[in-house]
mmCIF file of C-alpha atoms in Angstrom:
data_model
loop_
_atom_site.group_PDB
_atom_site.id
_atom_site.type_symbol
_atom_site.label_atom_id
_atom_site.label_comp_id
_atom_site.label_asym_id
_atom_site.label_seq_id
_atom_site.Cartn_x
_atom_site.Cartn_y
_atom_site.Cartn_z
ATOM 1 C CA MET A 1 2.153 -0.899 8.534
ATOM 2 C CA GLN A 2 4.681 1.898 10.055
ATOM 3 C CA THR A 3 3.290 4.676 11.826
ATOM 4 C CA TRP A 4 5.093 8.235 12.472
ATOM 5 C CA VAL A 5 3.846 11.108 14.735
ATOM 6 C CA ASP A 6 5.015 14.500 14.557
ATOM 7 C CA GLY A 7 3.049 17.001 16.685
ATOM 8 C CA MET A 8 -0.261 16.996 15.536
ATOM 9 C CA ALA A 9 0.545 14.992 12.362
ATOM 10 C CA HIS A 10 -0.081 11.133 12.514
ATOM 11 C CA ILE A 11 1.221 9.338 9.303
ATOM 12 C CA GLU A 12 0.569 5.683 8.562
ATOM 13 C CA VAL A 13 2.439 3.995 5.469
ATOM 14 C CA ALA A 14 1.594 0.615 4.302
ATOM 15 C CA HIS A 15 2.280 -1.591 1.161
ATOM 16 C CA GLN A 16 -0.803 -2.616 -0.225
ATOM 17 C CA SER A 17 -2.098 -5.178 -2.882
ATOM 18 C CA PRO A 18 -1.869 -4.912 -5.832
ATOM 19 C CA GLY A 19 1.286 -3.215 -5.631
ATOM 20 C CA TYR A 20 1.061 0.456 -4.211
ATOM 21 C CA VAL A 21 2.091 2.106 -1.243
ATOM 22 C CA LEU A 22 -0.924 4.053 0.708
ATOM 23 C CA VAL A 23 0.273 7.043 3.015
ATOM 24 C CA ARG A 24 -2.595 8.132 5.325
ATOM 25 C CA VAL A 25 -2.259 11.358 6.877
ATOM 26 C CA HIS A 26 -4.200 12.280 9.946
ATOM 27 C CA GLY A 27 -4.446 15.316 12.270
ATOM 28 C CA GLU A 28 -2.645 18.740 11.348
ATOM 29 C CA VAL A 29 -0.241 19.476 8.781
ATOM 30 C CA ASP A 30 1.501 22.676 8.849
ATOM 31 C CA LEU A 31 4.983 24.304 9.178
ATOM 32 C CA ASN A 32 5.819 22.311 12.241
ATOM 33 C CA THR A 33 5.330 18.988 10.302
ATOM 34 C CA HIS A 34 8.599 17.523 9.868
ATOM 35 C CA VAL A 35 7.878 13.716 9.383
ATOM 36 C CA PRO A 36 10.365 12.327 6.703
ATOM 37 C CA LEU A 37 7.688 11.120 4.503
ATOM 38 C CA VAL A 38 10.019 10.135 1.571
ATOM 39 C CA GLU A 39 12.152 8.015 3.715
ATOM 40 C CA ALA A 40 9.139 6.487 5.352
ATOM 41 C CA VAL A 41 7.749 5.288 2.160
ATOM 42 C CA ASP A 42 10.916 3.948 1.002
ATOM 43 C CA HIS A 43 11.567 2.256 4.315
ATOM 44 C CA THR A 44 7.975 0.441 4.170
ATOM 45 C CA ASP A 45 7.992 -0.333 0.499
ATOM 46 C CA ALA A 46 10.573 -3.286 -0.262
ATOM 47 C CA ASP A 47 10.806 -2.652 -4.173
ATOM 48 C CA ALA A 48 11.071 1.164 -3.837
ATOM 49 C CA ILE A 49 9.139 1.579 -7.268
ATOM 50 C CA ALA A 50 5.744 0.985 -6.318
ATOM 51 C CA PRO A 51 3.300 4.063 -6.739
ATOM 52 C CA VAL A 52 2.381 6.056 -3.681
ATOM 53 C CA ILE A 53 -1.087 7.251 -3.025
ATOM 54 C CA VAL A 54 -1.362 10.023 -0.154
ATOM 55 C CA ASP A 55 -4.475 10.083 1.611
ATOM 56 C CA LEU A 56 -5.428 13.352 2.914
ATOM 57 C CA ARG A 57 -9.004 12.753 4.014
ATOM 58 C CA SER A 58 -8.364 12.564 7.722
ATOM 59 C CA VAL A 59 -6.640 15.931 7.895
ATOM 60 C CA ARG A 60 -8.289 18.298 10.227
ATOM 61 C CA PHE A 61 -6.057 21.303 9.320
ATOM 62 C CA PHE A 62 -3.820 22.073 6.184
ATOM 63 C CA SER A 63 -1.497 25.146 6.105
ATOM 64 C CA LEU A 64 0.599 26.471 3.604
ATOM 65 C CA GLY A 65 3.406 24.887 5.388
ATOM 66 C CA GLY A 66 1.910 21.684 5.169
ATOM 67 C CA VAL A 67 1.588 22.297 1.213
ATOM 68 C CA ASP A 68 5.210 23.046 1.130
ATOM 69 C CA TRP A 69 5.821 19.830 3.288
ATOM 70 C CA LEU A 70 3.894 17.711 0.630
ATOM 71 C CA ALA A 71 4.937 19.193 -2.382
ATOM 72 C CA ALA A 72 8.514 18.671 -1.361
ATOM 73 C CA ALA A 73 7.597 14.955 -0.857
ATOM 74 C CA LEU A 74 5.904 14.563 -3.799
ATOM 75 C CA SER A 75 8.397 16.184 -5.829
ATOM 76 C CA ALA A 76 11.331 13.877 -4.245
ATOM 77 C CA LEU A 77 8.986 10.609 -4.870
ATOM 78 C CA ILE A 78 8.445 11.790 -8.414
ATOM 79 C CA ALA A 79 12.128 12.413 -8.773
ATOM 80 C CA ARG A 80 13.053 9.014 -7.871
ATOM 81 C CA GLY A 81 10.678 7.561 -10.789
ATOM 82 C CA ARG A 82 7.413 6.802 -8.383
ATOM 83 C CA ARG A 83 3.913 7.588 -9.756
ATOM 84 C CA VAL A 84 1.858 9.371 -7.065
ATOM 85 C CA ARG A 85 -1.648 10.370 -6.548
ATOM 86 C CA VAL A 86 -3.312 12.371 -3.861
ATOM 87 C CA VAL A 87 -6.662 11.495 -2.304
ATOM 88 C CA CYS A 88 -8.478 14.512 -0.729
ATOM 89 C CA ARG A 89 -12.678 14.885 -0.246
ATOM 90 C CA ASP A 90 -13.956 17.714 -2.245
ATOM 91 C CA ARG A 91 -14.494 19.883 0.917
ATOM 92 C CA GLY A 92 -12.550 20.223 4.118
ATOM 93 C CA PRO A 93 -9.051 21.864 4.879
ATOM 94 C CA ALA A 94 -6.875 20.095 2.442
ATOM 95 C CA TRP A 95 -9.355 20.725 -0.237
ATOM 96 C CA ARG A 96 -9.799 24.241 0.157
ATOM 97 C CA LEU A 97 -6.317 25.019 -0.094
ATOM 98 C CA ILE A 98 -5.371 22.637 -2.739
ATOM 99 C CA ASN A 99 -8.225 23.902 -4.736
ATOM 100 C CA GLN A 100 -7.464 27.795 -3.839
ATOM 101 C CA LEU A 101 -3.798 26.965 -5.235
ATOM 102 C CA ARG A 102 -5.292 24.964 -8.154
ATOM 103 C CA LEU A 103 -2.695 22.386 -7.264
ATOM 104 C CA ASP A 104 -5.057 19.773 -8.760
ATOM 105 C CA ARG A 105 -3.580 20.921 -12.002
ATOM 106 C CA HIS A 106 -0.174 19.500 -11.124
ATOM 107 C CA TRP A 107 -1.104 16.726 -8.850
ATOM 108 C CA PRO A 108 -3.319 13.693 -10.018
ATOM 109 C CA LEU A 109 -6.002 14.341 -7.274
ATOM 110 C CA HIS A 110 -8.898 12.062 -6.620
ATOM 111 C CA HIS A 111 -11.725 11.898 -4.107
ATOM 112 C CA GLU A 112 -11.463 8.337 -3.142
ATOM 113 C CA VAL A 113 -8.739 5.936 -2.620
ATOM 114 C CA SER A 114 -10.214 3.317 -4.886
ATOM 115 C CA ASP A 115 -10.508 5.836 -7.710
ATOM 116 C CA ALA A 116 -6.711 6.590 -7.194
ATOM 117 C CA VAL A 117 -5.995 3.105 -7.359
ATOM 118 C CA ASP A 118 -7.890 2.608 -10.696
ATOM 119 C CA SER A 119 -5.962 5.370 -12.319
ATOM 120 C CA LEU A 120 -2.467 3.804 -11.636
ATOM 121 C CA ASP A 121 -3.746 0.740 -13.876
ATOM 122 C CA LEU A 122 -2.013 -1.797 -11.869
ATOM 123 C CA PRO A 123 -1.824 -5.378 -13.197
ATOM 124 C CA ARG A 124 -4.399 -7.396 -11.510
ATOM 125 C CA PRO A 125 -3.938 -11.100 -10.430
ATOM 126 C CA MET A 126 -5.432 -13.483 -13.356
ATOM 127 C CA PRO A 127 -8.429 -15.385 -11.916
ATOM 128 C CA SER A 128 -7.853 -19.075 -12.239
ATOM 129 C CA SER A 129 -10.187 -21.309 -14.045
ATOM 130 C CA PRO A 130 -13.035 -22.546 -11.936
ATOM 131 C CA GLY A 131 -11.769 -26.141 -12.410
ATOM 132 C CA ALA A 132 -8.294 -25.033 -11.258
ATOM 133 C CA ALA A 133 -9.110 -24.914 -7.599
ATOM 134 C CA ASP A 134 -11.185 -28.081 -7.620
ATOM 135 C CA ALA A 135 -8.313 -29.896 -9.080
ATOM 136 C CA ARG A 136 -5.722 -28.482 -6.630
ATOM 137 C CA LEU A 137 -7.957 -29.563 -3.873
ATOM 138 C CA GLN A 138 -8.412 -33.027 -5.113
ATOM 139 C CA GLU A 139 -4.596 -33.300 -6.432
ATOM 140 C CA ARG A 140 -5.365 -34.093 -9.867
ATOM 141 C CA PRO A 141 -4.535 -32.096 -13.191
ATOM 142 C CA GLU A 142 -6.786 -29.290 -14.271
ATOM 143 C CA PRO A 143 -8.743 -30.535 -17.388
ATOM 144 C CA GLY A 144 -6.478 -29.634 -20.458
ATOM 145 C CA ALA A 145 -3.362 -29.297 -18.222
ATOM 146 C CA ILE A 146 -0.323 -30.071 -20.235
ATOM 147 C CA CYS A 147 1.567 -31.364 -17.211
ATOM 148 C CA PRO A 148 -0.191 -33.409 -14.115
#
Protein backbone atom coordinates (compact mmCIF):
# COMPACT_ATOMS: atom_id res chain seq x y z
CA MET A 1 0.00 0.00 0.00
CA GLN A 2 1.21 3.48 -0.88
CA THR A 3 0.12 6.62 0.96
CA TRP A 4 0.08 10.21 -0.27
CA VAL A 5 -0.65 13.27 1.84
CA ASP A 6 -1.42 16.70 0.44
CA GLY A 7 -2.62 19.31 2.90
CA MET A 8 -5.69 17.90 4.59
CA ALA A 9 -6.17 15.11 2.03
CA HIS A 10 -4.79 11.65 2.74
CA ILE A 11 -4.91 9.03 -0.01
CA GLU A 12 -4.09 5.32 0.27
CA VAL A 13 -3.66 3.25 -2.89
CA ALA A 14 -3.42 -0.55 -2.79
CA HIS A 15 -3.76 -3.40 -5.26
CA GLN A 16 -6.45 -5.80 -4.03
CA SER A 17 -7.41 -9.37 -4.79
CA PRO A 18 -9.17 -10.39 -7.08
CA GLY A 19 -7.52 -7.79 -9.32
CA TYR A 20 -8.52 -4.18 -8.68
CA VAL A 21 -6.92 -1.07 -7.22
CA LEU A 22 -8.56 0.49 -4.17
CA VAL A 23 -8.04 4.21 -3.60
CA ARG A 24 -9.24 5.39 -0.19
CA VAL A 25 -9.55 9.16 0.14
CA HIS A 26 -9.64 10.68 3.64
CA GLY A 27 -9.97 14.23 4.91
CA GLU A 28 -10.61 17.35 2.88
CA VAL A 29 -10.63 17.33 -0.91
CA ASP A 30 -10.68 20.80 -2.40
CA LEU A 31 -8.97 23.13 -4.87
CA ASN A 32 -5.69 22.71 -2.99
CA THR A 33 -5.60 18.92 -3.40
CA HIS A 34 -2.81 18.15 -5.83
CA VAL A 35 -2.17 14.47 -5.26
CA PRO A 36 -1.16 12.92 -8.59
CA LEU A 37 -3.88 10.28 -8.32
CA VAL A 38 -3.39 8.71 -11.75
CA GLU A 39 0.35 8.38 -11.25
CA ALA A 40 -0.19 7.00 -7.74
CA VAL A 41 -2.54 4.34 -9.08
CA ASP A 42 -0.16 3.45 -11.92
CA HIS A 43 2.78 3.26 -9.50
CA THR A 44 0.93 0.91 -7.17
CA ASP A 45 -0.60 -1.30 -9.85
CA ALA A 46 1.89 -3.60 -11.55
CA ASP A 47 -0.26 -4.51 -14.57
CA ALA A 48 -1.65 -0.99 -15.18
CA ILE A 49 -4.98 -2.33 -16.46
CA ALA A 50 -6.79 -3.31 -13.27
CA PRO A 51 -10.05 -1.51 -12.52
CA VAL A 52 -9.92 1.33 -9.98
CA ILE A 53 -12.34 1.88 -7.10
CA VAL A 54 -12.21 5.33 -5.48
CA ASP A 55 -13.62 5.24 -1.96
CA LEU A 56 -14.84 8.66 -0.76
CA ARG A 57 -16.61 7.46 2.39
CA SER A 58 -14.01 9.05 4.71
CA VAL A 59 -14.05 12.47 3.06
CA ARG A 60 -15.00 15.18 5.59
CA PHE A 61 -15.05 18.10 3.14
CA PHE A 62 -15.57 18.02 -0.62
CA SER A 63 -15.61 21.20 -2.68
CA LEU A 64 -16.10 21.96 -6.36
CA GLY A 65 -12.32 22.02 -6.63
CA GLY A 66 -12.33 18.49 -5.25
CA VAL A 67 -14.89 17.47 -7.86
CA ASP A 68 -12.62 18.91 -10.58
CA TRP A 69 -9.64 17.01 -9.14
CA LEU A 70 -11.59 13.75 -9.02
CA ALA A 71 -13.18 14.23 -12.45
CA ALA A 72 -9.78 14.87 -14.05
CA ALA A 73 -8.32 11.76 -12.41
CA LEU A 74 -11.27 9.55 -13.41
CA SER A 75 -11.18 10.89 -16.99
CA ALA A 76 -7.45 10.16 -17.25
CA LEU A 77 -7.90 6.63 -15.90
CA ILE A 78 -10.77 5.95 -18.31
CA ALA A 79 -8.73 7.36 -21.21
CA ARG A 80 -6.04 4.80 -20.32
CA GLY A 81 -8.62 2.04 -20.67
CA ARG A 82 -9.28 1.43 -16.99
CA ARG A 83 -12.71 0.78 -15.54
CA VAL A 84 -13.55 3.00 -12.57
CA ARG A 85 -16.09 2.96 -9.76
CA VAL A 86 -16.78 5.60 -7.12
CA VAL A 87 -17.88 4.64 -3.61
CA CYS A 88 -19.73 7.23 -1.57
CA ARG A 89 -22.23 6.97 1.27
CA ASP A 90 -25.73 8.28 0.54
CA ARG A 91 -25.09 11.19 2.89
CA GLY A 92 -22.17 13.43 3.75
CA PRO A 93 -20.16 16.08 1.90
CA ALA A 94 -19.06 14.02 -1.10
CA TRP A 95 -22.55 12.62 -1.70
CA ARG A 96 -24.23 16.03 -1.44
CA LEU A 97 -22.06 17.54 -4.16
CA ILE A 98 -22.09 14.48 -6.40
CA ASN A 99 -25.87 14.31 -6.07
CA GLN A 100 -26.41 18.05 -6.70
CA LEU A 101 -24.23 17.95 -9.80
CA ARG A 102 -25.88 14.68 -10.90
CA LEU A 103 -22.51 13.07 -11.38
CA ASP A 104 -24.03 9.70 -10.54
CA ARG A 105 -25.30 9.78 -14.12
CA HIS A 106 -21.70 9.87 -15.36
CA TRP A 107 -19.78 7.88 -12.76
CA PRO A 108 -20.65 4.34 -11.68
CA LEU A 109 -21.54 5.19 -8.07
CA HIS A 110 -21.92 2.70 -5.22
CA HIS A 111 -22.51 3.06 -1.48
CA GLU A 112 -20.18 0.21 -0.40
CA VAL A 113 -16.85 -1.06 -1.72
CA SER A 114 -18.23 -4.61 -1.89
CA ASP A 115 -21.00 -3.44 -4.24
CA ALA A 116 -18.44 -1.70 -6.46
CA VAL A 117 -16.29 -4.85 -6.57
CA ASP A 118 -19.32 -6.98 -7.45
CA SER A 119 -20.23 -4.59 -10.29
CA LEU A 120 -16.82 -5.15 -11.87
CA ASP A 121 -17.65 -8.83 -12.41
CA LEU A 122 -14.03 -9.85 -11.83
CA PRO A 123 -12.98 -13.47 -12.35
CA ARG A 124 -13.00 -15.40 -9.11
CA PRO A 125 -10.59 -18.23 -8.36
CA MET A 126 -12.14 -21.64 -8.87
CA PRO A 127 -12.54 -23.54 -5.62
CA SER A 128 -10.72 -26.84 -5.66
CA SER A 129 -12.59 -30.03 -5.10
CA PRO A 130 -12.76 -31.26 -1.48
CA GLY A 131 -10.46 -34.19 -2.28
CA ALA A 132 -7.80 -31.97 -3.88
CA ALA A 133 -6.61 -30.41 -0.62
CA ASP A 134 -6.48 -33.77 1.14
CA ALA A 135 -4.55 -35.33 -1.75
CA ARG A 136 -1.97 -32.50 -1.74
CA LEU A 137 -1.50 -32.86 2.01
CA GLN A 138 -0.96 -36.61 1.73
CA GLU A 139 1.11 -36.29 -1.49
CA ARG A 140 -1.07 -38.63 -3.49
CA PRO A 141 -3.01 -37.93 -6.69
CA GLU A 142 -6.49 -36.50 -6.45
CA PRO A 143 -9.18 -39.09 -7.20
CA GLY A 144 -9.81 -39.08 -10.95
CA ALA A 145 -6.62 -37.11 -11.69
CA ILE A 146 -4.97 -37.86 -15.05
CA CYS A 147 -1.40 -37.40 -13.82
CA PRO A 148 -0.02 -38.21 -10.36
